Structures are given as structure tokens and as C-alpha cells.
Amino acid sequence: MEPVRSEFVPDPSLSREAMESLQRDIADAAVFDDDFDFDPATIRFGSAVDLTDDTQQRLTGDGPIVAGVDQAFLDDGDRALSAVVALQNGDVVERAHAVVDTEIPYIPGLLSFREGGAILAALSNLAIEPDLLVVDGSGCIHFREAGLATHIGVVVDVPAIGVAKNLLCGTPTEPIPDRMPEGERIPIEADDRVETAETGTVIGHAVQTRQYDSGTTSINPLYVSPGHRVSAVTTASIVAQCAAGYKLPEPMRLADRAADRHKRECLDG
DNA sequence: GCGACAG
DNA sequence: ATCTTGTCGC
């Protein structure tokens, strides 16, 4: 798949001011409401096909194609490796990846200008057209509501959601407990750090996709937000539904593994 | 000066 | 993101 909004393609050579200006334009072009054809409820993972169960419903037709995207770095960050894994009806239907030289360092709020090029290169190597992109990083939980997932989603104009392991900005409507119960979600509201949204606007959710029943250790929640063409509530539901026994939603978990695997091959031989 | 933030 | 063995817990 290729960019359809070339004017928004991340350019690492831009000045910081130009980057921030572009992000505002991207946020304007982004749609933080449900605007897609497929039925989110039909997204299925795992080979949960139990032929002995008469009550189960048979899948009619093909479910949506969901693609996970994740990055790894080589040469101490000099090169970014992006991996994409596309799933449909619980099966991997295509994989793609790309390695691109990084031009700028990591700067909070400007992540897409560091990693965006590698992601778009990987997506261009993907023949299939995904119905949804699951990107590692924030979507509209961002200072200008233009995080990595939003930037990528708008450039290729495909529904996208952002899944982050840490909160960039915004405030939970209630304190995140040390041990959030599995399945629970807490809204994240825009605060004074989110320049483009009115304070109090729900921009995402903390979602606990997995939790230990007991013990000393606990798992932290994921911070999910709309990237493009998906609402905050739907984003949380999709992520919860994509959890297949692991913290990360299955498409992202597989992309994560693919990125690490490619990285190794790139190092040793 | 203080605050502090994805990957 | 990345540097990294053993180790605590189910």
C-alpha cells in the first residue's frame, strides 16, 4: 500500500516548527470517529475453532484484515527496521518489512518523523490492503493529537489505532491502580498538555488486556487511542478483543516478534 | 526556572 | 527503543 496524502509524508529534514505545524494539519485531516466498513466484532484471533461445539457460529465470508506494525533499531539507532504482519480470520496472510536510515533522534512528540519513513517503506512492501492498522505508539493521545498512529493512518488513509505502553500526555479520569483487573478500562482525558483538544475530552483509554491473578508482580495497562477513522471507545474495544492471552494485541505482538527476528538475522547472518 | 513526555 | 542472566511465580 502507498501514501495517498503525500503532502503529509513525514519529512525528517523539516524544522521543529514545521513538523509541529504539519502535525496540526494532520490532526485536522484525521477522523477520530468510526468510519470503516468492517464489523469490529468479526475480528477473531487464535484457532478457536472447536468443531465439537454445535453452538458456535461459522464465519461467513472473510473477516477484516488487521495489520500490526512495530519497529526495532540497528546500529545503535542509526537504522530503523519496521515490520508489518497482516492477519485475517486469525491467520497470518502476509508479512513485510523494511530498513531505513534514521535522520533524527527520538524527540517526544515528534516520533513519527523518526520512525514514519521506515513504516511507510514497510507498508509499501505489503501487497494486501489492510482494513485496520495497529501501530505501536500513540494516536491522538499526543500534544497536537497527531501521534505516530494518526500520522501513518492519515498518510495512507486507512483506519488506524495507536497502542502505547506508556502515557505521553492526558490524564486518567481516576488513578491507575497498581493492579488493574483484566478487562478493565479507564478513560484518558485531554489536559493542558494537549494543545489541540478541549480539556476533559476523552482521547483514549488505559486498557488492561492481561493481568496475573495473584503474586507480587503485576502487568501495566496499555494506553490506546484513535489514530484515524476510529473512535476512542471502539479503539479500546478492538484492543481488548485482539488480546489473545498476551498483553499486546496479537497483530502487534507478532509484528514485535518479526522485528526482533529480522534484527537478529541482520546482525549475525 | 520548573516540569518531563510514545519509541 | 536498547544494554542483558538469572530468577521468582504460576
mmCIF file with all atom_site columns, N, CA and C in Angstrom, chain A residues 100-167:
data_model
loop_
_atom_site.group_PDB
_atom_site.id
_atom_site.type_symbol
_atom_site.label_atom_id
_atom_site.label_alt_id
_atom_site.label_comp_id
_atom_site.label_asym_id
_atom_site.label_entity_id
_atom_site.label_seq_id
_atom_site.pdbx_PDB_ins_code
_atom_site.Cartn_x
_atom_site.Cartn_y
_atom_site.Cartn_z
_atom_site.occupancy
_atom_site.B_iso_or_equiv
_atom_site.pdbx_formal_charge
_atom_site.auth_seq_id
_atom_site.auth_comp_id
_atom_site.auth_asym_id
_atom_site.auth_atom_id
_atom_site.pdbx_PDB_model_num
ATOM 1   N N  . VAL A 1 100 ? 15.344 1.407  7.090  1.00 0.00 ? 100 VAL A N  1
ATOM 2   C CA . VAL A 1 100 ? 15.598 2.761  6.599  1.00 0.00 ? 100 VAL A CA 1
ATOM 3   C C  . VAL A 1 100 ? 16.540 3.508  7.558  1.00 0.00 ? 100 VAL A C  1
ATOM 4   N N  . ASP A 1 101 ? 17.437 4.286  6.998  1.00 0.00 ? 101 ASP A N  1
ATOM 5   C CA . ASP A 1 101 ? 18.357 5.067  7.841  1.00 0.00 ? 101 ASP A CA 1
ATOM 6   C C  . ASP A 1 101 ? 17.562 6.112  8.613  1.00 0.00 ? 101 ASP A C  1
ATOM 7   N N  . THR A 1 102 ? 17.892 6.271  9.885  1.00 0.00 ? 102 THR A N  1
ATOM 8   C CA . THR A 1 102 ? 17.202 7.288  10.686 1.00 0.00 ? 102 THR A CA 1
ATOM 9   C C  . THR A 1 102 ? 17.925 8.618  10.496 1.00 0.00 ? 102 THR A C  1
ATOM 10  N N  . GLU A 1 103 ? 17.142 9.686  10.416 1.00 0.00 ? 103 GLU A N  1
ATOM 11  C CA . GLU A 1 103 ? 17.733 11.009 10.180 1.00 0.00 ? 103 GLU A CA 1
ATOM 12  C C  . GLU A 1 103 ? 17.787 11.853 11.441 1.00 0.00 ? 103 GLU A C  1
ATOM 13  N N  . ILE A 1 104 ? 16.875 11.613 12.343 1.00 0.00 ? 104 ILE A N  1
ATOM 14  C CA . ILE A 1 104 ? 16.835 12.442 13.552 1.00 0.00 ? 104 ILE A CA 1
ATOM 15  C C  . ILE A 1 104 ? 16.704 11.562 14.797 1.00 0.00 ? 104 ILE A C  1
ATOM 16  N N  . PRO A 1 105 ? 17.050 12.111 15.950 1.00 0.00 ? 105 PRO A N  1
ATOM 17  C CA . PRO A 1 105 ? 16.957 11.346 17.197 1.00 0.00 ? 105 PRO A CA 1
ATOM 18  C C  . PRO A 1 105 ? 15.501 11.308 17.676 1.00 0.00 ? 105 PRO A C  1
ATOM 19  N N  . TYR A 1 106 ? 15.277 10.542 18.715 1.00 0.00 ? 106 TYR A N  1
ATOM 20  C CA . TYR A 1 106 ? 13.923 10.467 19.277 1.00 0.00 ? 106 TYR A CA 1
ATOM 21  C C  . TYR A 1 106 ? 13.633 11.749 20.046 1.00 0.00 ? 106 TYR A C  1
ATOM 22  N N  . ILE A 1 107 ? 12.531 12.377 19.701 1.00 0.00 ? 107 ILE A N  1
ATOM 23  C CA . ILE A 1 107 ? 12.104 13.585 20.399 1.00 0.00 ? 107 ILE A CA 1
ATOM 24  C C  . ILE A 1 107 ? 10.642 13.386 20.763 1.00 0.00 ? 107 ILE A C  1
ATOM 25  N N  . PRO A 1 108 ? 10.318 13.425 22.060 1.00 0.00 ? 108 PRO A N  1
ATOM 26  C CA . PRO A 1 108 ? 8.934  13.229 22.492 1.00 0.00 ? 108 PRO A CA 1
ATOM 27  C C  . PRO A 1 108 ? 7.994  14.167 21.729 1.00 0.00 ? 108 PRO A C  1
ATOM 28  N N  . GLY A 1 109 ? 7.003  13.609 21.070 1.00 0.00 ? 109 GLY A N  1
ATOM 29  C CA . GLY A 1 109 ? 6.056  14.429 20.323 1.00 0.00 ? 109 GLY A CA 1
ATOM 30  C C  . GLY A 1 109 ? 6.346  14.438 18.834 1.00 0.00 ? 109 GLY A C  1
ATOM 31  N N  . LEU A 1 110 ? 7.576  14.031 18.466 1.00 0.00 ? 110 LEU A N  1
ATOM 32  C CA . LEU A 1 110 ? 7.948  14.046 17.051 1.00 0.00 ? 110 LEU A CA 1
ATOM 33  C C  . LEU A 1 110 ? 8.384  12.666 16.575 1.00 0.00 ? 110 LEU A C  1
ATOM 34  N N  . LEU A 1 111 ? 7.915  11.637 17.253 1.00 0.00 ? 111 LEU A N  1
ATOM 35  C CA . LEU A 1 111 ? 8.308  10.259 16.940 1.00 0.00 ? 111 LEU A CA 1
ATOM 36  C C  . LEU A 1 111 ? 8.071  9.854  15.490 1.00 0.00 ? 111 LEU A C  1
ATOM 37  N N  . SER A 1 112 ? 6.961  10.297 14.904 1.00 0.00 ? 112 SER A N  1
ATOM 38  C CA . SER A 1 112 ? 6.640  9.879  13.542 1.00 0.00 ? 112 SER A CA 1
ATOM 39  C C  . SER A 1 112 ? 7.664  10.362 12.518 1.00 0.00 ? 112 SER A C  1
ATOM 40  N N  . PHE A 1 113 ? 8.385  11.424 12.850 1.00 0.00 ? 113 PHE A N  1
ATOM 41  C CA . PHE A 1 113 ? 9.378  11.925 11.903 1.00 0.00 ? 113 PHE A CA 1
ATOM 42  C C  . PHE A 1 113 ? 10.664 11.099 11.971 1.00 0.00 ? 113 PHE A C  1
ATOM 43  N N  . ARG A 1 114 ? 10.793 10.328 13.023 1.00 0.00 ? 114 ARG A N  1
ATOM 44  C CA . ARG A 1 114 ? 11.964 9.445  13.164 1.00 0.00 ? 114 ARG A CA 1
ATOM 45  C C  . ARG A 1 114 ? 11.658 8.055  12.608 1.00 0.00 ? 114 ARG A C  1
ATOM 46  N N  . GLU A 1 115 ? 10.458 7.543  12.914 1.00 0.00 ? 115 GLU A N  1
ATOM 47  C CA . GLU A 1 115 ? 10.109 6.182  12.513 1.00 0.00 ? 115 GLU A CA 1
ATOM 48  C C  . GLU A 1 115 ? 9.140  6.060  11.333 1.00 0.00 ? 115 GLU A C  1
ATOM 49  N N  . GLY A 1 116 ? 8.486  7.166  10.986 1.00 0.00 ? 116 GLY A N  1
ATOM 50  C CA . GLY A 1 116 ? 7.480  7.128  9.931  1.00 0.00 ? 116 GLY A CA 1
ATOM 51  C C  . GLY A 1 116 ? 7.980  6.629  8.588  1.00 0.00 ? 116 GLY A C  1
ATOM 52  N N  . GLY A 1 117 ? 9.176  7.050  8.210  1.00 0.00 ? 117 GLY A N  1
ATOM 53  C CA . GLY A 1 117 ? 9.724  6.634  6.917  1.00 0.00 ? 117 GLY A CA 1
ATOM 54  C C  . GLY A 1 117 ? 9.857  5.127  6.806  1.00 0.00 ? 117 GLY A C  1
ATOM 55  N N  . ALA A 1 118 ? 10.358 4.504  7.866  1.00 0.00 ? 118 ALA A N  1
ATOM 56  C CA . ALA A 1 118 ? 10.545 3.048  7.862  1.00 0.00 ? 118 ALA A CA 1
ATOM 57  C C  . ALA A 1 118 ? 9.188  2.339  7.779  1.00 0.00 ? 118 ALA A C  1
ATOM 58  N N  . ILE A 1 119 ? 8.218  2.867  8.501  1.00 0.00 ? 119 ILE A N  1
ATOM 59  C CA . ILE A 1 119 ? 6.888  2.251  8.493  1.00 0.00 ? 119 ILE A CA 1
ATOM 60  C C  . ILE A 1 119 ? 6.263  2.329  7.101  1.00 0.00 ? 119 ILE A C  1
ATOM 61  N N  . LEU A 1 120 ? 6.331  3.499  6.485  1.00 0.00 ? 120 LEU A N  1
ATOM 62  C CA . LEU A 1 120 ? 5.741  3.656  5.148  1.00 0.00 ? 120 LEU A CA 1
ATOM 63  C C  . LEU A 1 120 ? 6.461  2.772  4.137  1.00 0.00 ? 120 LEU A C  1
ATOM 64  N N  . ALA A 1 121 ? 7.770  2.585  4.323  1.00 0.00 ? 121 ALA A N  1
ATOM 65  C CA . ALA A 1 121 ? 8.540  1.721  3.420  1.00 0.00 ? 121 ALA A CA 1
ATOM 66  C C  . ALA A 1 121 ? 8.070  0.275  3.582  1.00 0.00 ? 121 ALA A C  1
ATOM 67  N N  . ALA A 1 122 ? 7.853  -0.126 4.828  1.00 0.00 ? 122 ALA A N  1
ATOM 68  C CA . ALA A 1 122 ? 7.394  -1.495 5.092  1.00 0.00 ? 122 ALA A CA 1
ATOM 69  C C  . ALA A 1 122 ? 5.994  -1.693 4.513  1.00 0.00 ? 122 ALA A C  1
ATOM 70  N N  . LEU A 1 123 ? 5.137  -0.686 4.694  1.00 0.00 ? 123 LEU A N  1
ATOM 71  C CA . LEU A 1 123 ? 3.769  -0.789 4.174  1.00 0.00 ? 123 LEU A CA 1
ATOM 72  C C  . LEU A 1 123 ? 3.748  -0.839 2.647  1.00 0.00 ? 123 LEU A C  1
ATOM 73  N N  . SER A 1 124 ? 4.725  -0.177 2.025  1.00 0.00 ? 124 SER A N  1
ATOM 74  C CA . SER A 1 124 ? 4.774  -0.192 0.555  1.00 0.00 ? 124 SER A CA 1
ATOM 75  C C  . SER A 1 124 ? 5.176  -1.574 0.052  1.00 0.00 ? 124 SER A C  1
ATOM 76  N N  . ASN A 1 125 ? 5.787  -2.355 0.933  1.00 0.00 ? 125 ASN A N  1
ATOM 77  C CA . ASN A 1 125 ? 6.175  -3.719 0.569  1.00 0.00 ? 125 ASN A CA 1
ATOM 78  C C  . ASN A 1 125 ? 5.050  -4.709 0.841  1.00 0.00 ? 125 ASN A C  1
ATOM 79  N N  . LEU A 1 126 ? 3.939  -4.178 1.329  1.00 0.00 ? 126 LEU A N  1
ATOM 80  C CA . LEU A 1 126 ? 2.792  -5.033 1.628  1.00 0.00 ? 126 LEU A CA 1
ATOM 81  C C  . LEU A 1 126 ? 1.807  -4.993 0.456  1.00 0.00 ? 126 LEU A C  1
ATOM 82  N N  . ALA A 1 127 ? 1.526  -6.152 -0.119 1.00 0.00 ? 127 ALA A N  1
ATOM 83  C CA . ALA A 1 127 ? 0.626  -6.203 -1.277 1.00 0.00 ? 127 ALA A CA 1
ATOM 84  C C  . ALA A 1 127 ? -0.831 -6.062 -0.866 1.00 0.00 ? 127 ALA A C  1
ATOM 85  N N  . ILE A 1 128 ? -1.173 -6.677 0.256  1.00 0.00 ? 128 ILE A N  1
ATOM 86  C CA . ILE A 1 128 ? -2.557 -6.633 0.750  1.00 0.00 ? 128 ILE A CA 1
ATOM 87  C C  . ILE A 1 128 ? -2.934 -5.257 1.250  1.00 0.00 ? 128 ILE A C  1
ATOM 88  N N  . GLU A 1 129 ? -4.216 -4.940 1.183  1.00 0.00 ? 129 GLU A N  1
ATOM 89  C CA . GLU A 1 129 ? -4.721 -3.670 1.699  1.00 0.00 ? 129 GLU A CA 1
ATOM 90  C C  . GLU A 1 129 ? -5.415 -3.947 3.027  1.00 0.00 ? 129 GLU A C  1
ATOM 91  N N  . PRO A 1 130 ? -4.772 -3.599 4.152  1.00 0.00 ? 130 PRO A N  1
ATOM 92  C CA . PRO A 1 130 ? -5.362 -3.863 5.470  1.00 0.00 ? 130 PRO A CA 1
ATOM 93  C C  . PRO A 1 130 ? -6.613 -3.009 5.707  1.00 0.00 ? 130 PRO A C  1
ATOM 94  N N  . ASP A 1 131 ? -7.524 -3.540 6.515  1.00 0.00 ? 131 ASP A N  1
ATOM 95  C CA . ASP A 1 131 ? -8.731 -2.781 6.864  1.00 0.00 ? 131 ASP A CA 1
ATOM 96  C C  . ASP A 1 131 ? -8.448 -1.937 8.097  1.00 0.00 ? 131 ASP A C  1
ATOM 97  N N  . LEU A 1 132 ? -7.402 -2.338 8.826  1.00 0.00 ? 132 LEU A N  1
ATOM 98  C CA . LEU A 1 132 ? -7.055 -1.625 10.067 1.00 0.00 ? 132 LEU A CA 1
ATOM 99  C C  . LEU A 1 132 ? -5.577 -1.801 10.397 1.00 0.00 ? 132 LEU A C  1
ATOM 100 N N  . LEU A 1 133 ? -4.960 -0.701 10.847 1.00 0.00 ? 133 LEU A N  1
ATOM 101 C CA . LEU A 1 133 ? -3.553 -0.757 11.247 1.00 0.00 ? 133 LEU A CA 1
ATOM 102 C C  . LEU A 1 133 ? -3.473 -0.615 12.763 1.00 0.00 ? 133 LEU A C  1
ATOM 103 N N  . VAL A 1 134 ? -2.698 -1.467 13.404 1.00 0.00 ? 134 VAL A N  1
ATOM 104 C CA . VAL A 1 134 ? -2.484 -1.388 14.849 1.00 0.00 ? 134 VAL A CA 1
ATOM 105 C C  . VAL A 1 134 ? -1.025 -0.987 15.020 1.00 0.00 ? 134 VAL A C  1
ATOM 106 N N  . VAL A 1 135 ? -0.814 0.270  15.378 1.00 0.00 ? 135 VAL A N  1
ATOM 107 C CA . VAL A 1 135 ? 0.539  0.820  15.454 1.00 0.00 ? 135 VAL A CA 1
ATOM 108 C C  . VAL A 1 135 ? 1.067  0.969  16.884 1.00 0.00 ? 135 VAL A C  1
ATOM 109 N N  . ASP A 1 136 ? 2.341  0.653  17.077 1.00 0.00 ? 136 ASP A N  1
ATOM 110 C CA . ASP A 1 136 ? 2.916  0.815  18.403 1.00 0.00 ? 136 ASP A CA 1
ATOM 111 C C  . ASP A 1 136 ? 3.243  2.284  18.622 1.00 0.00 ? 136 ASP A C  1
ATOM 112 N N  . GLY A 1 137 ? 2.567  2.894  19.592 1.00 0.00 ? 137 GLY A N  1
ATOM 113 C CA . GLY A 1 137 ? 2.754  4.309  19.846 1.00 0.00 ? 137 GLY A CA 1
ATOM 114 C C  . GLY A 1 137 ? 1.393  4.965  20.036 1.00 0.00 ? 137 GLY A C  1
ATOM 115 N N  . SER A 1 138 ? 1.385  6.242  20.269 1.00 0.00 ? 138 SER A N  1
ATOM 116 C CA . SER A 1 138 ? 0.128  6.952  20.480 1.00 0.00 ? 138 SER A CA 1
ATOM 117 C C  . SER A 1 138 ? -0.568 7.363  19.197 1.00 0.00 ? 138 SER A C  1
ATOM 118 N N  . GLY A 1 139 ? -1.858 7.573  19.307 1.00 0.00 ? 139 GLY A N  1
ATOM 119 C CA . GLY A 1 139 ? -2.640 8.086  18.201 1.00 0.00 ? 139 GLY A CA 1
ATOM 120 C C  . GLY A 1 139 ? -2.918 9.532  18.560 1.00 0.00 ? 139 GLY A C  1
ATOM 121 N N  . CYS A 1 140 ? -4.154 9.822  18.978 1.00 0.00 ? 140 CYS A N  1
ATOM 122 C CA . CYS A 1 140 ? -4.471 11.205 19.353 1.00 0.00 ? 140 CYS A CA 1
ATOM 123 C C  . CYS A 1 140 ? -4.103 11.535 20.793 1.00 0.00 ? 140 CYS A C  1
ATOM 124 N N  . ILE A 1 141 ? -3.562 10.571 21.541 1.00 0.00 ? 141 ILE A N  1
ATOM 125 C CA . ILE A 1 141 ? -3.010 10.909 22.859 1.00 0.00 ? 141 ILE A CA 1
ATOM 126 C C  . ILE A 1 141 ? -1.653 11.500 22.535 1.00 0.00 ? 141 ILE A C  1
ATOM 127 N N  . HIS A 1 142 ? -1.664 12.779 22.218 1.00 0.00 ? 142 HIS A N  1
ATOM 128 C CA . HIS A 1 142 ? -0.473 13.455 21.719 1.00 0.00 ? 142 HIS A CA 1
ATOM 129 C C  . HIS A 1 142 ? -0.673 14.956 21.900 1.00 0.00 ? 142 HIS A C  1
ATOM 130 N N  . PHE A 1 143 ? 0.414  15.690 22.061 1.00 0.00 ? 143 PHE A N  1
ATOM 131 C CA . PHE A 1 143 ? 0.334  17.135 22.300 1.00 0.00 ? 143 PHE A CA 1
ATOM 132 C C  . PHE A 1 143 ? -0.508 17.865 21.267 1.00 0.00 ? 143 PHE A C  1
ATOM 133 N N  . ARG A 1 144 ? -0.431 17.397 20.015 1.00 0.00 ? 144 ARG A N  1
ATOM 134 C CA . ARG A 1 144 ? -1.214 18.030 18.942 1.00 0.00 ? 144 ARG A CA 1
ATOM 135 C C  . ARG A 1 144 ? -2.142 17.010 18.284 1.00 0.00 ? 144 ARG A C  1
ATOM 136 N N  . GLU A 1 145 ? -2.451 15.944 19.044 1.00 0.00 ? 145 GLU A N  1
ATOM 137 C CA . GLU A 1 145 ? -3.334 14.881 18.556 1.00 0.00 ? 145 GLU A CA 1
ATOM 138 C C  . GLU A 1 145 ? -2.865 14.285 17.226 1.00 0.00 ? 145 GLU A C  1
ATOM 139 N N  . ALA A 1 146 ? -1.560 14.241 17.048 1.00 0.00 ? 146 ALA A N  1
ATOM 140 C CA . ALA A 1 146 ? -1.010 13.693 15.805 1.00 0.00 ? 146 ALA A CA 1
ATOM 141 C C  . ALA A 1 146 ? 0.161  12.760 16.120 1.00 0.00 ? 146 ALA A C  1
ATOM 142 N N  . GLY A 1 147 ? -0.128 11.723 16.875 1.00 0.00 ? 147 GLY A N  1
ATOM 143 C CA . GLY A 1 147 ? 0.903  10.748 17.206 1.00 0.00 ? 147 GLY A CA 1
ATOM 144 C C  . GLY A 1 147 ? 1.221  9.855  16.020 1.00 0.00 ? 147 GLY A C  1
ATOM 145 N N  . LEU A 1 148 ? 2.105  8.906  16.234 1.00 0.00 ? 148 LEU A N  1
ATOM 146 C CA . LEU A 1 148 ? 2.547  8.002  15.172 1.00 0.00 ? 148 LEU A CA 1
ATOM 147 C C  . LEU A 1 148 ? 1.384  7.315  14.444 1.00 0.00 ? 148 LEU A C  1
ATOM 148 N N  . ALA A 1 149 ? 0.438  6.779  15.199 1.00 0.00 ? 149 ALA A N  1
ATOM 149 C CA . ALA A 1 149 ? -0.690 6.071  14.582 1.00 0.00 ? 149 ALA A CA 1
ATOM 150 C C  . ALA A 1 149 ? -1.565 7.012  13.756 1.00 0.00 ? 149 ALA A C  1
ATOM 151 N N  . THR A 1 150 ? -1.711 8.240  14.218 1.00 0.00 ? 150 THR A N  1
ATOM 152 C CA . THR A 1 150 ? -2.514 9.217  13.487 1.00 0.00 ? 150 THR A CA 1
ATOM 153 C C  . THR A 1 150 ? -1.801 9.619  12.200 1.00 0.00 ? 150 THR A C  1
ATOM 154 N N  . HIS A 1 151 ? -0.508 9.898  12.342 1.00 0.00 ? 151 HIS A N  1
ATOM 155 C CA . HIS A 1 151 ? 0.277  10.326 11.177 1.00 0.00 ? 151 HIS A CA 1
ATOM 156 C C  . HIS A 1 151 ? 0.244  9.274  10.064 1.00 0.00 ? 151 HIS A C  1
ATOM 157 N N  . ILE A 1 152 ? 0.536  8.029  10.435 1.00 0.00 ? 152 ILE A N  1
ATOM 158 C CA . ILE A 1 152 ? 0.551  6.951  9.453  1.00 0.00 ? 152 ILE A CA 1
ATOM 159 C C  . ILE A 1 152 ? -0.843 6.710  8.881  1.00 0.00 ? 152 ILE A C  1
ATOM 160 N N  . GLY A 1 153 ? -1.835 6.661  9.764  1.00 0.00 ? 153 GLY A N  1
ATOM 161 C CA . GLY A 1 153 ? -3.204 6.409  9.320  1.00 0.00 ? 153 GLY A CA 1
ATOM 162 C C  . GLY A 1 153 ? -3.685 7.440  8.310  1.00 0.00 ? 153 GLY A C  1
ATOM 163 N N  . VAL A 1 154 ? -3.390 8.701  8.570  1.00 0.00 ? 154 VAL A N  1
ATOM 164 C CA . VAL A 1 154 ? -3.836 9.774  7.669  1.00 0.00 ? 154 VAL A CA 1
ATOM 165 C C  . VAL A 1 154 ? -3.078 9.717  6.334  1.00 0.00 ? 154 VAL A C  1
ATOM 166 N N  . VAL A 1 155 ? -1.787 9.471  6.396  1.00 0.00 ? 155 VAL A N  1
ATOM 167 C CA . VAL A 1 155 ? -0.985 9.427  5.154  1.00 0.00 ? 155 VAL A CA 1
ATOM 168 C C  . VAL A 1 155 ? -1.470 8.333  4.194  1.00 0.00 ? 155 VAL A C  1
ATOM 169 N N  . VAL A 1 156 ? -1.795 7.158  4.718  1.00 0.00 ? 156 VAL A N  1
ATOM 170 C CA . VAL A 1 156 ? -2.266 6.083  3.837  1.00 0.00 ? 156 VAL A CA 1
ATOM 171 C C  . VAL A 1 156 ? -3.796 6.032  3.801  1.00 0.00 ? 156 VAL A C  1
ATOM 172 N N  . ASP A 1 157 ? -4.414 6.881  4.606  1.00 0.00 ? 157 ASP A N  1
ATOM 173 C CA . ASP A 1 157 ? -5.879 6.957  4.705  1.00 0.00 ? 157 ASP A CA 1
ATOM 174 C C  . ASP A 1 157 ? -6.518 5.585  4.944  1.00 0.00 ? 157 ASP A C  1
ATOM 175 N N  . VAL A 1 158 ? -6.041 4.946  6.003  1.00 0.00 ? 158 VAL A N  1
ATOM 176 C CA . VAL A 1 158 ? -6.592 3.654  6.409  1.00 0.00 ? 158 VAL A CA 1
ATOM 177 C C  . VAL A 1 158 ? -6.907 3.749  7.899  1.00 0.00 ? 158 VAL A C  1
ATOM 178 N N  . PRO A 1 159 ? -8.000 3.129  8.348  1.00 0.00 ? 159 PRO A N  1
ATOM 179 C CA . PRO A 1 159 ? -8.324 3.152  9.777  1.00 0.00 ? 159 PRO A CA 1
ATOM 180 C C  . PRO A 1 159 ? -7.104 2.699  10.574 1.00 0.00 ? 159 PRO A C  1
ATOM 181 N N  . ALA A 1 160 ? -6.782 3.413  11.651 1.00 0.00 ? 160 ALA A N  1
ATOM 182 C CA . ALA A 1 160 ? -5.609 3.065  12.450 1.00 0.00 ? 160 ALA A CA 1
ATOM 183 C C  . ALA A 1 160 ? -5.839 3.364  13.923 1.00 0.00 ? 160 ALA A C  1
ATOM 184 N N  . ILE A 1 161 ? -5.200 2.573  14.775 1.00 0.00 ? 161 ILE A N  1
ATOM 185 C CA . ILE A 1 161 ? -5.274 2.820  16.212 1.00 0.00 ? 161 ILE A CA 1
ATOM 186 C C  . ILE A 1 161 ? -3.866 2.772  16.778 1.00 0.00 ? 161 ILE A C  1
ATOM 187 N N  . GLY A 1 162 ? -3.645 3.509  17.869 1.00 0.00 ? 162 GLY A N  1
ATOM 188 C CA . GLY A 1 162 ? -2.336 3.542  18.491 1.00 0.00 ? 162 GLY A CA 1
ATOM 189 C C  . GLY A 1 162 ? -2.350 2.775  19.800 1.00 0.00 ? 162 GLY A C  1
ATOM 190 N N  . VAL A 1 163 ? -1.317 1.981  20.024 1.00 0.00 ? 163 VAL A N  1
ATOM 191 C CA . VAL A 1 163 ? -1.191 1.201  21.255 1.00 0.00 ? 163 VAL A CA 1
ATOM 192 C C  . VAL A 1 163 ? 0.167  1.500  21.890 1.00 0.00 ? 163 VAL A C  1
ATOM 193 N N  . ALA A 1 164 ? 0.139  2.215  23.027 1.00 0.00 ? 164 ALA A N  1
ATOM 194 C CA . ALA A 1 164 ? 1.387  2.575  23.703 1.00 0.00 ? 164 ALA A CA 1
ATOM 195 C C  . ALA A 1 164 ? 1.505  1.891  25.064 1.00 0.00 ? 164 ALA A C  1
ATOM 196 N N  . LYS A 1 165 ? 2.754  1.690  25.485 1.00 0.00 ? 165 LYS A N  1
ATOM 197 C CA . LYS A 1 165 ? 2.986  1.048  26.782 1.00 0.00 ? 165 LYS A CA 1
ATOM 198 C C  . LYS A 1 165 ? 3.103  2.097  27.879 1.00 0.00 ? 165 LYS A C  1
ATOM 199 N N  . ASN A 1 166 ? 3.254  3.328  27.475 1.00 0.00 ? 166 ASN A N  1
ATOM 200 C CA . ASN A 1 166 ? 3.354  4.425  28.446 1.00 0.00 ? 166 ASN A CA 1
ATOM 201 C C  . ASN A 1 166 ? 2.492  5.591  27.983 1.00 0.00 ? 166 ASN A C  1
ATOM 202 N N  . LEU A 1 167 ? 2.061  6.401  28.948 1.00 0.00 ? 167 LEU A N  1
ATOM 203 C CA . LEU A 1 167 ? 1.210  7.543  28.633 1.00 0.00 ? 167 LEU A CA 1
ATOM 204 C C  . LEU A 1 167 ? 2.040  8.774  28.310 1.00 0.00 ? 167 LEU A C  1
#
